Coordinates of C-alpha atoms and ligand atoms in Angstrom, one line a residue:
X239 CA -26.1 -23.8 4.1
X240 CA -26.4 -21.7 0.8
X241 CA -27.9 -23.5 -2.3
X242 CA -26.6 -23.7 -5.3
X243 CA -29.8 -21.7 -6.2
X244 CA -29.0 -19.1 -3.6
X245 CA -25.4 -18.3 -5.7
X246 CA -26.5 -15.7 -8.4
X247 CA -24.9 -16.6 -11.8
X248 CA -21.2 -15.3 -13.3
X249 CA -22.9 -13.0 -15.7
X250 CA -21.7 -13.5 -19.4
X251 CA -18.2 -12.1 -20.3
X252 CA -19.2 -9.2 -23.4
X253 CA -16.0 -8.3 -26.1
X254 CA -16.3 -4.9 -27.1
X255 CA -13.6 -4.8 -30.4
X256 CA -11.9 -1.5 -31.1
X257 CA -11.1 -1.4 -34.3
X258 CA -9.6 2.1 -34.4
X259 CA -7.2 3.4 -37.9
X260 CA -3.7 3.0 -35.6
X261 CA -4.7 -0.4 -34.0
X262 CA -7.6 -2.6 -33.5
X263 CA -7.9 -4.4 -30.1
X264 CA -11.0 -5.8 -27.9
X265 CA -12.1 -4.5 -24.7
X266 CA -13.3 -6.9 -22.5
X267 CA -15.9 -6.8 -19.9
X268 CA -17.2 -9.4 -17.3
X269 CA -17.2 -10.1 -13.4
X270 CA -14.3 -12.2 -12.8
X271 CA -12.4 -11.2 -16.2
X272 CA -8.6 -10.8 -14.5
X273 CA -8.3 -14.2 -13.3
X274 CA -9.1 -15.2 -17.0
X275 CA -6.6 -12.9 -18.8
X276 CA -3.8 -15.3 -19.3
X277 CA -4.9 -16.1 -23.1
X278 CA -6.2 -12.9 -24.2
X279 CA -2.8 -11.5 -23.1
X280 CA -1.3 -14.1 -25.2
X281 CA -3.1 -13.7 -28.0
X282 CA -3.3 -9.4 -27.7
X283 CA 0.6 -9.4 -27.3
X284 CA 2.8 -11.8 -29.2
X285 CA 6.7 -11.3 -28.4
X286 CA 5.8 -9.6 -25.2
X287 CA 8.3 -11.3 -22.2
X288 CA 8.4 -8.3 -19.5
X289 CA 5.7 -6.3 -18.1
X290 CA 6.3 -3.0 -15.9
X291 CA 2.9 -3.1 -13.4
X292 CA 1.5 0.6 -12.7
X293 CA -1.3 -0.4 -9.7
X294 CA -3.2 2.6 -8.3
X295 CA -2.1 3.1 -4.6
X296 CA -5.8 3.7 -4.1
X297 CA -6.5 -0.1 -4.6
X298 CA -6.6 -1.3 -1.1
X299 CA -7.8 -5.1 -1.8
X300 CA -4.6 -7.2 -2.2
X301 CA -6.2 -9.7 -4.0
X302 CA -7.0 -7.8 -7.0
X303 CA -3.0 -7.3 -7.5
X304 CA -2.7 -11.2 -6.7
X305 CA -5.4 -11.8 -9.4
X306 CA -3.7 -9.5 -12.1
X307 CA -0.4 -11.1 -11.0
X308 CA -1.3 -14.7 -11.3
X309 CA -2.5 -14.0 -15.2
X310 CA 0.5 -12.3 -16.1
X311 CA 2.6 -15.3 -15.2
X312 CA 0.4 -17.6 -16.4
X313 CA 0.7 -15.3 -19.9
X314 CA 4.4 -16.0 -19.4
X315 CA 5.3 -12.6 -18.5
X316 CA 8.0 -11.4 -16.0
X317 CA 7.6 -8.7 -13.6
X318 CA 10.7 -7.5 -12.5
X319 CA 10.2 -6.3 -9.2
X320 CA 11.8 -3.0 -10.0
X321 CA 9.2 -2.6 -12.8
X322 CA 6.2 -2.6 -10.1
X323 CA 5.1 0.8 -9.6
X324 CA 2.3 1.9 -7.0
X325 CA 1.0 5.8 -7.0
X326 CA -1.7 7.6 -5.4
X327 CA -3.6 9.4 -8.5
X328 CA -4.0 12.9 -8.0
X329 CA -4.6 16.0 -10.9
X330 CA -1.7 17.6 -8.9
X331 CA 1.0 14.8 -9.5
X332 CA -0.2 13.8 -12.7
X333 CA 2.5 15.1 -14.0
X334 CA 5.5 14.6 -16.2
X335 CA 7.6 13.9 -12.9
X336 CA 5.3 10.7 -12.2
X337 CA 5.3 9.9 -16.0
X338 CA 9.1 10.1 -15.6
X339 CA 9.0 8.2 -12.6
X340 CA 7.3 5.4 -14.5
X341 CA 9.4 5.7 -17.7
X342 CA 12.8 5.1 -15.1
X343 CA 11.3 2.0 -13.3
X344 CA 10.6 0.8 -17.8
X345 CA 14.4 1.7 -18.0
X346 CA 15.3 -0.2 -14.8
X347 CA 13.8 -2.9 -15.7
X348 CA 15.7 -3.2 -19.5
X349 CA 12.1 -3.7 -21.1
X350 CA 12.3 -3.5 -24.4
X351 CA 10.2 -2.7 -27.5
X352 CA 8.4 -5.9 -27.5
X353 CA 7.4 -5.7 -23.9
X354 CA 3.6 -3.9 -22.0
X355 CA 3.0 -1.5 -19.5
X356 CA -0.2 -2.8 -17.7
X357 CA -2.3 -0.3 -15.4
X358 CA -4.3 -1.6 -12.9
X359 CA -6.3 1.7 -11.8
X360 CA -8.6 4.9 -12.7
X361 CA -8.2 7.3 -15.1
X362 CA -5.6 9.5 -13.5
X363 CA -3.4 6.4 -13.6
X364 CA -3.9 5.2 -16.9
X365 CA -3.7 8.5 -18.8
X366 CA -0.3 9.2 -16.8
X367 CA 1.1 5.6 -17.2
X368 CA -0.6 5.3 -21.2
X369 CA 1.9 8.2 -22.2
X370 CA 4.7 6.7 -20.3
X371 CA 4.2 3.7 -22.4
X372 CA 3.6 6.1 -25.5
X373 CA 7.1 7.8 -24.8
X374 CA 9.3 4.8 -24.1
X375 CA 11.4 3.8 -27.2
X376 CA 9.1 5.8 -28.7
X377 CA 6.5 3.3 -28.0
X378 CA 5.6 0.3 -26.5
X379 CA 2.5 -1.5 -26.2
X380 CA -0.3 -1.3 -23.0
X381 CA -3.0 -2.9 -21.5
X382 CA -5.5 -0.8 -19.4
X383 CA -7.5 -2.7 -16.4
X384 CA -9.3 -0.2 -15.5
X385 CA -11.1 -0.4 -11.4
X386 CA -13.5 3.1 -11.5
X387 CA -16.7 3.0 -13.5
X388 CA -15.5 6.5 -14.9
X389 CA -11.5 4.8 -16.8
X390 CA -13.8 1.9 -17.1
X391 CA -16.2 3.3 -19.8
X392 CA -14.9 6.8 -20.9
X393 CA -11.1 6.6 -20.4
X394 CA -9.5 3.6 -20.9
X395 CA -10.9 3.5 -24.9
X396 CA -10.3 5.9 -27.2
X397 CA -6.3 6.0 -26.4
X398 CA -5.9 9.5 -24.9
X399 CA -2.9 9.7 -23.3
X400 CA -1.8 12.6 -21.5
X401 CA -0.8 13.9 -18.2
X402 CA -1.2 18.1 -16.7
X403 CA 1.0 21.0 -17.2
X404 CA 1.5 23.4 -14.2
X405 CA 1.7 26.8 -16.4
X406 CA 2.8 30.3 -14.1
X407 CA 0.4 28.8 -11.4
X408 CA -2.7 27.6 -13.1
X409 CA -2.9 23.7 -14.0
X410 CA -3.8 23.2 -17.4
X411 CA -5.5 19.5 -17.9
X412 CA -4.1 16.9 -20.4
X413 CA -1.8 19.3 -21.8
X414 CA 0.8 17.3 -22.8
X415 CA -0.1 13.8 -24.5
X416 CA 0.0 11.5 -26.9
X417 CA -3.0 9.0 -29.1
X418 CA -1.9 5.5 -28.0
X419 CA -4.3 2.8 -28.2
X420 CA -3.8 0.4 -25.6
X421 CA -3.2 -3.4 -26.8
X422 CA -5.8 -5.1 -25.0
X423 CA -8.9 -3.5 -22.1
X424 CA -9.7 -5.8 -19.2
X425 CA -12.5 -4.1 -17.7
X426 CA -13.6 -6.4 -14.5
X427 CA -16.5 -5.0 -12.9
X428 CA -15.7 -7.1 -10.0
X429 CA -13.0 -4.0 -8.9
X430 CA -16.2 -1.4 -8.4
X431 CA -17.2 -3.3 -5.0
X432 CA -14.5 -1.0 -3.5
X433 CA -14.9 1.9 -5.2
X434 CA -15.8 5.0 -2.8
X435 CA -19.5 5.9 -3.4
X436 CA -18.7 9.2 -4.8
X437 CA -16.0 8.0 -7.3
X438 CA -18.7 5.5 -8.4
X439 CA -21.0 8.1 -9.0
X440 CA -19.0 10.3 -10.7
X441 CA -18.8 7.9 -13.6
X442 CA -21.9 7.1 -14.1
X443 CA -22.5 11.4 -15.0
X444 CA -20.1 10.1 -17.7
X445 CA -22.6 7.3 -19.0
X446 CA -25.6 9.5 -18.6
X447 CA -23.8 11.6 -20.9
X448 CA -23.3 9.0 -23.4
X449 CA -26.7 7.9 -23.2
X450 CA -27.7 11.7 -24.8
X451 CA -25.9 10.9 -27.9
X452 CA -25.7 7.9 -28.3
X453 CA -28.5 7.6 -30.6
X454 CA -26.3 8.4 -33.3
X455 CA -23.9 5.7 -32.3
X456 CA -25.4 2.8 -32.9
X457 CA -27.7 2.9 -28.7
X458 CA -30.7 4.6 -29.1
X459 CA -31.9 3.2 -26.2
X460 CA -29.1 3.4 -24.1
X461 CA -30.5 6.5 -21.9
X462 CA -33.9 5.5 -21.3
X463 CA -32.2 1.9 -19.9
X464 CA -29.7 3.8 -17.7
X465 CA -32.9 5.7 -16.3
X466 CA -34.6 2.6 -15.6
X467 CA -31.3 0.8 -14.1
X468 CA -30.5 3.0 -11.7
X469 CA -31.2 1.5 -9.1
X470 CA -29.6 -1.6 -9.7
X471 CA -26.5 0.1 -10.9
X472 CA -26.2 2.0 -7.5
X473 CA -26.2 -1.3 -5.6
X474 CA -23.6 -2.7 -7.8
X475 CA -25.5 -5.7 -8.9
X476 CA -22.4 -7.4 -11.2
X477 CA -25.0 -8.0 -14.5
X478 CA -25.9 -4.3 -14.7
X479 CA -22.9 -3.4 -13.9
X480 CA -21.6 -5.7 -17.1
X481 CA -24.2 -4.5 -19.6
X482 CA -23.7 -0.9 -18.5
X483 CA -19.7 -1.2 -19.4
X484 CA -20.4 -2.7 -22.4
X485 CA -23.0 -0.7 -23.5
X486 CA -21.3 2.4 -22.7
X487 CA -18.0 1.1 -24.4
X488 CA -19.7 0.1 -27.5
X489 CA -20.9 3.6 -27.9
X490 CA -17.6 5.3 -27.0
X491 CA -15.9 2.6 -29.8
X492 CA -17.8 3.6 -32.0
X493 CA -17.5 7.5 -31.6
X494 CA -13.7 6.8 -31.3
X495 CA -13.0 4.4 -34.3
X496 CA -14.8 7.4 -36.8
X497 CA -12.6 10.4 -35.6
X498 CA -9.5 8.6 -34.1
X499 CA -7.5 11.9 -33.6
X500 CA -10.4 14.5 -33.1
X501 CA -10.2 16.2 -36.5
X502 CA -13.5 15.1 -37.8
X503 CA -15.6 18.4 -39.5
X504 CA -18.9 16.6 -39.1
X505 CA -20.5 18.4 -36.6
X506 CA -22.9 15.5 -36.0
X507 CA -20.2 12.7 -36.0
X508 CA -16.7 13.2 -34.8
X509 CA -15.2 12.7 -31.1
X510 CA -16.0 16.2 -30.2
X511 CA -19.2 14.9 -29.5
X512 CA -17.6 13.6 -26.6
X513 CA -17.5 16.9 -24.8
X514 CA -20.7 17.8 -24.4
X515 CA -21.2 19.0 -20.9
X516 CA -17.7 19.1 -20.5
X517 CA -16.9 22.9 -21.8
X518 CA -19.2 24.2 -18.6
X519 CA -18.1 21.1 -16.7
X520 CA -14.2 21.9 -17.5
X521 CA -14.6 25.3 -16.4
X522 CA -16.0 24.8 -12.9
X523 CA -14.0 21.4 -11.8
X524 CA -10.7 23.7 -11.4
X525 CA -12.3 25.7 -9.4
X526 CA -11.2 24.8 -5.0
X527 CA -14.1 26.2 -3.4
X528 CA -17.2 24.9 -5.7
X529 CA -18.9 22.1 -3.9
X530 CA -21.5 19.8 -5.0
X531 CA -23.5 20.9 -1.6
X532 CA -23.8 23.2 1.1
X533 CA -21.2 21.6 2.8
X534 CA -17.5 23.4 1.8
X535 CA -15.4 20.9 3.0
X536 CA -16.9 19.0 -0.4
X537 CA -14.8 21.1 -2.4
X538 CA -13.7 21.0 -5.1
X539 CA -16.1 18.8 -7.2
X540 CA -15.4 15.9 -9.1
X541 CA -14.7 15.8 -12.7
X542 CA -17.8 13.6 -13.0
X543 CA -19.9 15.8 -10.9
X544 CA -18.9 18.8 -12.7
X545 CA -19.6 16.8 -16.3
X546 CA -23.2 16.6 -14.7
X547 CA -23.8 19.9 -13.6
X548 CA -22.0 21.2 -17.5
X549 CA -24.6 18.4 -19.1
X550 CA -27.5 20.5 -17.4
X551 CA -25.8 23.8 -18.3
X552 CA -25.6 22.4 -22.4
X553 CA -29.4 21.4 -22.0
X554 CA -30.4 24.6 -20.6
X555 CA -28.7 26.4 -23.3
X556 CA -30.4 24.1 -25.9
X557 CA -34.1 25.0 -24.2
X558 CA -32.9 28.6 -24.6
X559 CA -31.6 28.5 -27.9
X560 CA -35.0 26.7 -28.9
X561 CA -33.2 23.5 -30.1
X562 CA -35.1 21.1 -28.1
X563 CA -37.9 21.7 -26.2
X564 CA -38.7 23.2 -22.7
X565 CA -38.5 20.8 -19.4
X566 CA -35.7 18.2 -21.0
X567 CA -33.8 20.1 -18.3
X568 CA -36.2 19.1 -15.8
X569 CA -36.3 15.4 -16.8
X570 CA -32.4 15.4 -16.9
X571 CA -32.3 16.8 -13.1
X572 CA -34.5 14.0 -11.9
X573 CA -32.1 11.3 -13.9
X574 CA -28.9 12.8 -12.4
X575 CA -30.9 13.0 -8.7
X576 CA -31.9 9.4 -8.5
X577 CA -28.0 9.0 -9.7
X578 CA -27.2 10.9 -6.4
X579 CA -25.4 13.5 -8.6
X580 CA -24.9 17.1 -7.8
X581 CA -27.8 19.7 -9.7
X582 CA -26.6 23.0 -8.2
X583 CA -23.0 23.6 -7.6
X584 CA -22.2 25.8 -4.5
X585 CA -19.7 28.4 -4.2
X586 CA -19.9 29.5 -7.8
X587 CA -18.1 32.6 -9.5
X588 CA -20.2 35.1 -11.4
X589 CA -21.3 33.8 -14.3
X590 CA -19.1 36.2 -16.6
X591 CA -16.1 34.5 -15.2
X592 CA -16.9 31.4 -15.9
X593 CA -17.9 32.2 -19.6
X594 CA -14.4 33.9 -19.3
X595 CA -12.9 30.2 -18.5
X596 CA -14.9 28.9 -21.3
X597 CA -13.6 30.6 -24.3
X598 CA -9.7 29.8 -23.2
X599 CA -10.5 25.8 -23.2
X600 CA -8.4 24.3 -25.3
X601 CA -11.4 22.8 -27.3
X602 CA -12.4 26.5 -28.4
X603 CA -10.7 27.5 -31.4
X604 CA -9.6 30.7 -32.1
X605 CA -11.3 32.2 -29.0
X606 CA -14.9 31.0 -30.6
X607 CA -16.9 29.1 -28.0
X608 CA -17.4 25.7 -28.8
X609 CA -20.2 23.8 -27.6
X610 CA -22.0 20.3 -27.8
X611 CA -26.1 20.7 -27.3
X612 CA -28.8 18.4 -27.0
X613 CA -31.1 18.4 -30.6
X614 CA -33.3 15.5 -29.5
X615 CA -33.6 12.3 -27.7
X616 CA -29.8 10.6 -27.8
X617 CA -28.7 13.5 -30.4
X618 CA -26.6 16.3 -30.0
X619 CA -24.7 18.5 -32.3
X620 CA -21.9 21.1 -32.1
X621 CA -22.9 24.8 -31.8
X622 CA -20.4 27.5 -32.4
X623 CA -20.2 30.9 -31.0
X624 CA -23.7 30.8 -28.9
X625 CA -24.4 34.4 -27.6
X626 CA -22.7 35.2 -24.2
X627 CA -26.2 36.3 -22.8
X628 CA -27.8 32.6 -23.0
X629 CA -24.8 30.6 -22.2
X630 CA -24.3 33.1 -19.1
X631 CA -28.3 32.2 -18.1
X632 CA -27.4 28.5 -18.7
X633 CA -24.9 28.6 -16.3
X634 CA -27.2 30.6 -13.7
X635 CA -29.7 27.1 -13.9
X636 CA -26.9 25.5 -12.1
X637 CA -26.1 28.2 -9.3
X638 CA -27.1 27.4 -5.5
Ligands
LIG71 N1 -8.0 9.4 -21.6 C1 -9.3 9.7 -21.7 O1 -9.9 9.5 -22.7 C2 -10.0 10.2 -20.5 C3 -11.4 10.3 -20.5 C4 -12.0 10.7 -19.3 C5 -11.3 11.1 -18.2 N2 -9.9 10.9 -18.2 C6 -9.1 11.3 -17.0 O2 -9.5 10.4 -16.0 C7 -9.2 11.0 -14.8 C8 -10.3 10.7 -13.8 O3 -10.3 9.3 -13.6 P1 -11.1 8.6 -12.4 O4 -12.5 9.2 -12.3 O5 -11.0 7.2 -12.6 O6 -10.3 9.1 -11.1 P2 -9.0 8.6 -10.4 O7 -8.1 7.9 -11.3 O8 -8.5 9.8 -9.7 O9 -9.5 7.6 -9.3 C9 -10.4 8.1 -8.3 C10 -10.1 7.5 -6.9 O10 -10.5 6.1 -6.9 C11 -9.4 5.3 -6.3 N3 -9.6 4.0 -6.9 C12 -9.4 3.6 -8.1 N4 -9.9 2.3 -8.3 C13 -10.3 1.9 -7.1 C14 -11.0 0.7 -6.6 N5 -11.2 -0.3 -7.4 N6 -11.3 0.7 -5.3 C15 -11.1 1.7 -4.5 N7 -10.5 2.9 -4.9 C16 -10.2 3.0 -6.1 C17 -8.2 6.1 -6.7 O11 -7.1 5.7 -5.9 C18 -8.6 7.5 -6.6 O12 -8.5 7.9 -5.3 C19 -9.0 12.5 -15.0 O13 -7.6 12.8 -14.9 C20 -9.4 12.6 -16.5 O14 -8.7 13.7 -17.2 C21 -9.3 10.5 -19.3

């Protein structure tokens, strides 16, 4: 018979608050945290009396739905059964067809301004459902439960909305959105024990990334402890998992709350910050036939494995361009190895095409290559127009 000793303990719920210029709102982490949402709902959403439910088709585990469900009655909130939506999340259907599909089951359902979307999902699914809730009535208010590691500390805060835009054959990401805070973040890290092992570690490339900039944010530490938690965090043990979301939310908060709408000129400060790694990373993910190994069938890589393989491409450049010193590269491709992440990409264009792909994202002004680079330990800082020779070399570290 198991001991009471033998039962490891609930780890302790953490409140991450948001308090962003458009809305403030708390983001709450813990193992266990949807079967206790009943009063935060209450609290996060006075008025609200309907609830459309977006649920990622994805989530196989019946119970989790149950879980969610139970709460939202006990909040007092109806779900008609024509506002429960269920999709499989895909780049390629996240779309303004599925948005619509969402915004007609809102309609169906008579919800009105006063009522909440609530997502139960990734990213894909939130960002698609998020602007469906941003559109309707011009409006309404959301609460994001977020089941990978990736929606859990990168997407779900910050309140980028947005879904793709299929433009004469080439799909252009996030093209069409909207900033809409959610009202209320449920992050339960209780939903990762189903998580696929690659879509687990595809998020974490997203909090190694935080973890080299972070320093500025308030976490100094926060990359050396992922380092030394790795392995932990790969078997899912529910108190890493907790400090790692909150930790990495705390630090996305904080970027978030300074530079709301991405318009901050600081190079040192504002969102853009964000995107380090993900200028290279952006311009390889598209790509069908680059795989994270020798094996094809692999293809195409996942946006987290491709924000890994850009954050090795931005340190390389930094080592080239003398901003930090030699062999942080080195270091980084041991982290993102003991994270079972990808450190050569396989299949890979010529280098000039891919710098090609780079000056046309969207975060490149003007045609001016924009990127984020590694200055120091935890600090990074924007770098504009870097010569084409060194960011072509940068990308040749990364080629099989
Ligand atoms: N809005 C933002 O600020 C922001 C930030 C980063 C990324 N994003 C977006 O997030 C998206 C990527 O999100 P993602 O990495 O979560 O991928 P995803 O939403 O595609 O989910 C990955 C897979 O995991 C499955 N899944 C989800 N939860 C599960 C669970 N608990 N158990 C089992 N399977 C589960 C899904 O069905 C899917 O097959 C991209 O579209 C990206 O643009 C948005």
């Amino acid at each position: 018979m198991e001991s009471q000793h033998d039962i490891p303990p609930t780890p302790a719920e953490r409140i991450i608050e948001v308090r962003a210029p458009s809305r403030s709102y708390d983001v709450i982490v813990g193992a266990g945290v949807h079967s206790n949402l009943a009063e935060p709902i209450r609290r996060a959403l006075p008025g609200a009396r309907k609830a459309a439910l977006v649920v990622d088709a994805g989530i196989t585990a019946e119970s989790m739905i149950d879980v969610l469900m139970g709460a939202l009655a006990s909040a007092g909130l109806e779900v008609p059964e024509n506002a429960r939506v269920s999709l499989r999340p895909s780049e390629a259907d996240k779309n303004l067809a599925t948005a619509q599909r969402i915004l007609h089951a809102m309609a169906a359902a008579k919800l009105e301004r006063n009522d909440v979307v609530i997502v139960l999902g990734g990213g894909v699914l939130g960002d698609i459902a998020g602007f469906a809730a941003a559109s309707y009535r011009r409006g309404i208010r959301w609460i994001s439960c977020p089941t990978t590691l990736l929606s859990m500390v990168d997407a779900s805060v910050g309140g980028k909305t947005g879904v793709n835009l299929l433009v004469e054959g080439a799909l252009h990401k996030n093209m069409v959105g909207a900033f809409h805070q959610p009202s209320l973040v449920a992050a339960d890290v209780n939903t990762l024990s189903t998580l696929p092992d690659r879509v687990f570690r595809a998020g974490l490339a997203e909090c190694i990334k935080h973890g080299m900039l972070a320093g500025a944010f308030g976490d100094a530490e926060l990359g050396r402890w992922t380092k030394a938690n790795l392995g932990a965090i790969g078997s899912r043990d529910p108190a890493t998992l907790v400090e790692l979301v909150a930790r990495n939310v705390a630090v996305k908060a904080r970027v978030v709350v300074g530079d709301e709408r991405e318009e901050s000129a600081d190079a040192a400060a504002g969102r853009a910050l964000l995107n380090l790694g993900h200028t290279f990373g952006h311009a390889i993910e598209t790509l069908p036939k680059v795989s994270p190994t020798a094996d094809p069938t692999l293809a195409p890589l996942q946006h987290g494995e491709a924000v890994a393989l850009g954050l090795l491409c931005a340190t390389r450049c930094a080592e080239l361009m003398k901003l930090i010193g030699d062999g942080h590269r080195e270091l980084l491709s041991l982290t993102l190895k003991n994270a079972g992440l990808p450190t050569r990409a396989y299949g890979l264009p010529p280098s000039a095409e891919i710098y090609e792909r780079m000056l046309h994202d969207k975060k490149s002004a003007g045609g001016v290559l924009r990127l984020v680079l590694p200055v120091g330990e935890g600090v990074c800082r924007i770098v504009d127009a870097p010569a084409k020779d060194i960011v072509m070399r940068a990308i040749d570290a990364i080629r099989a």
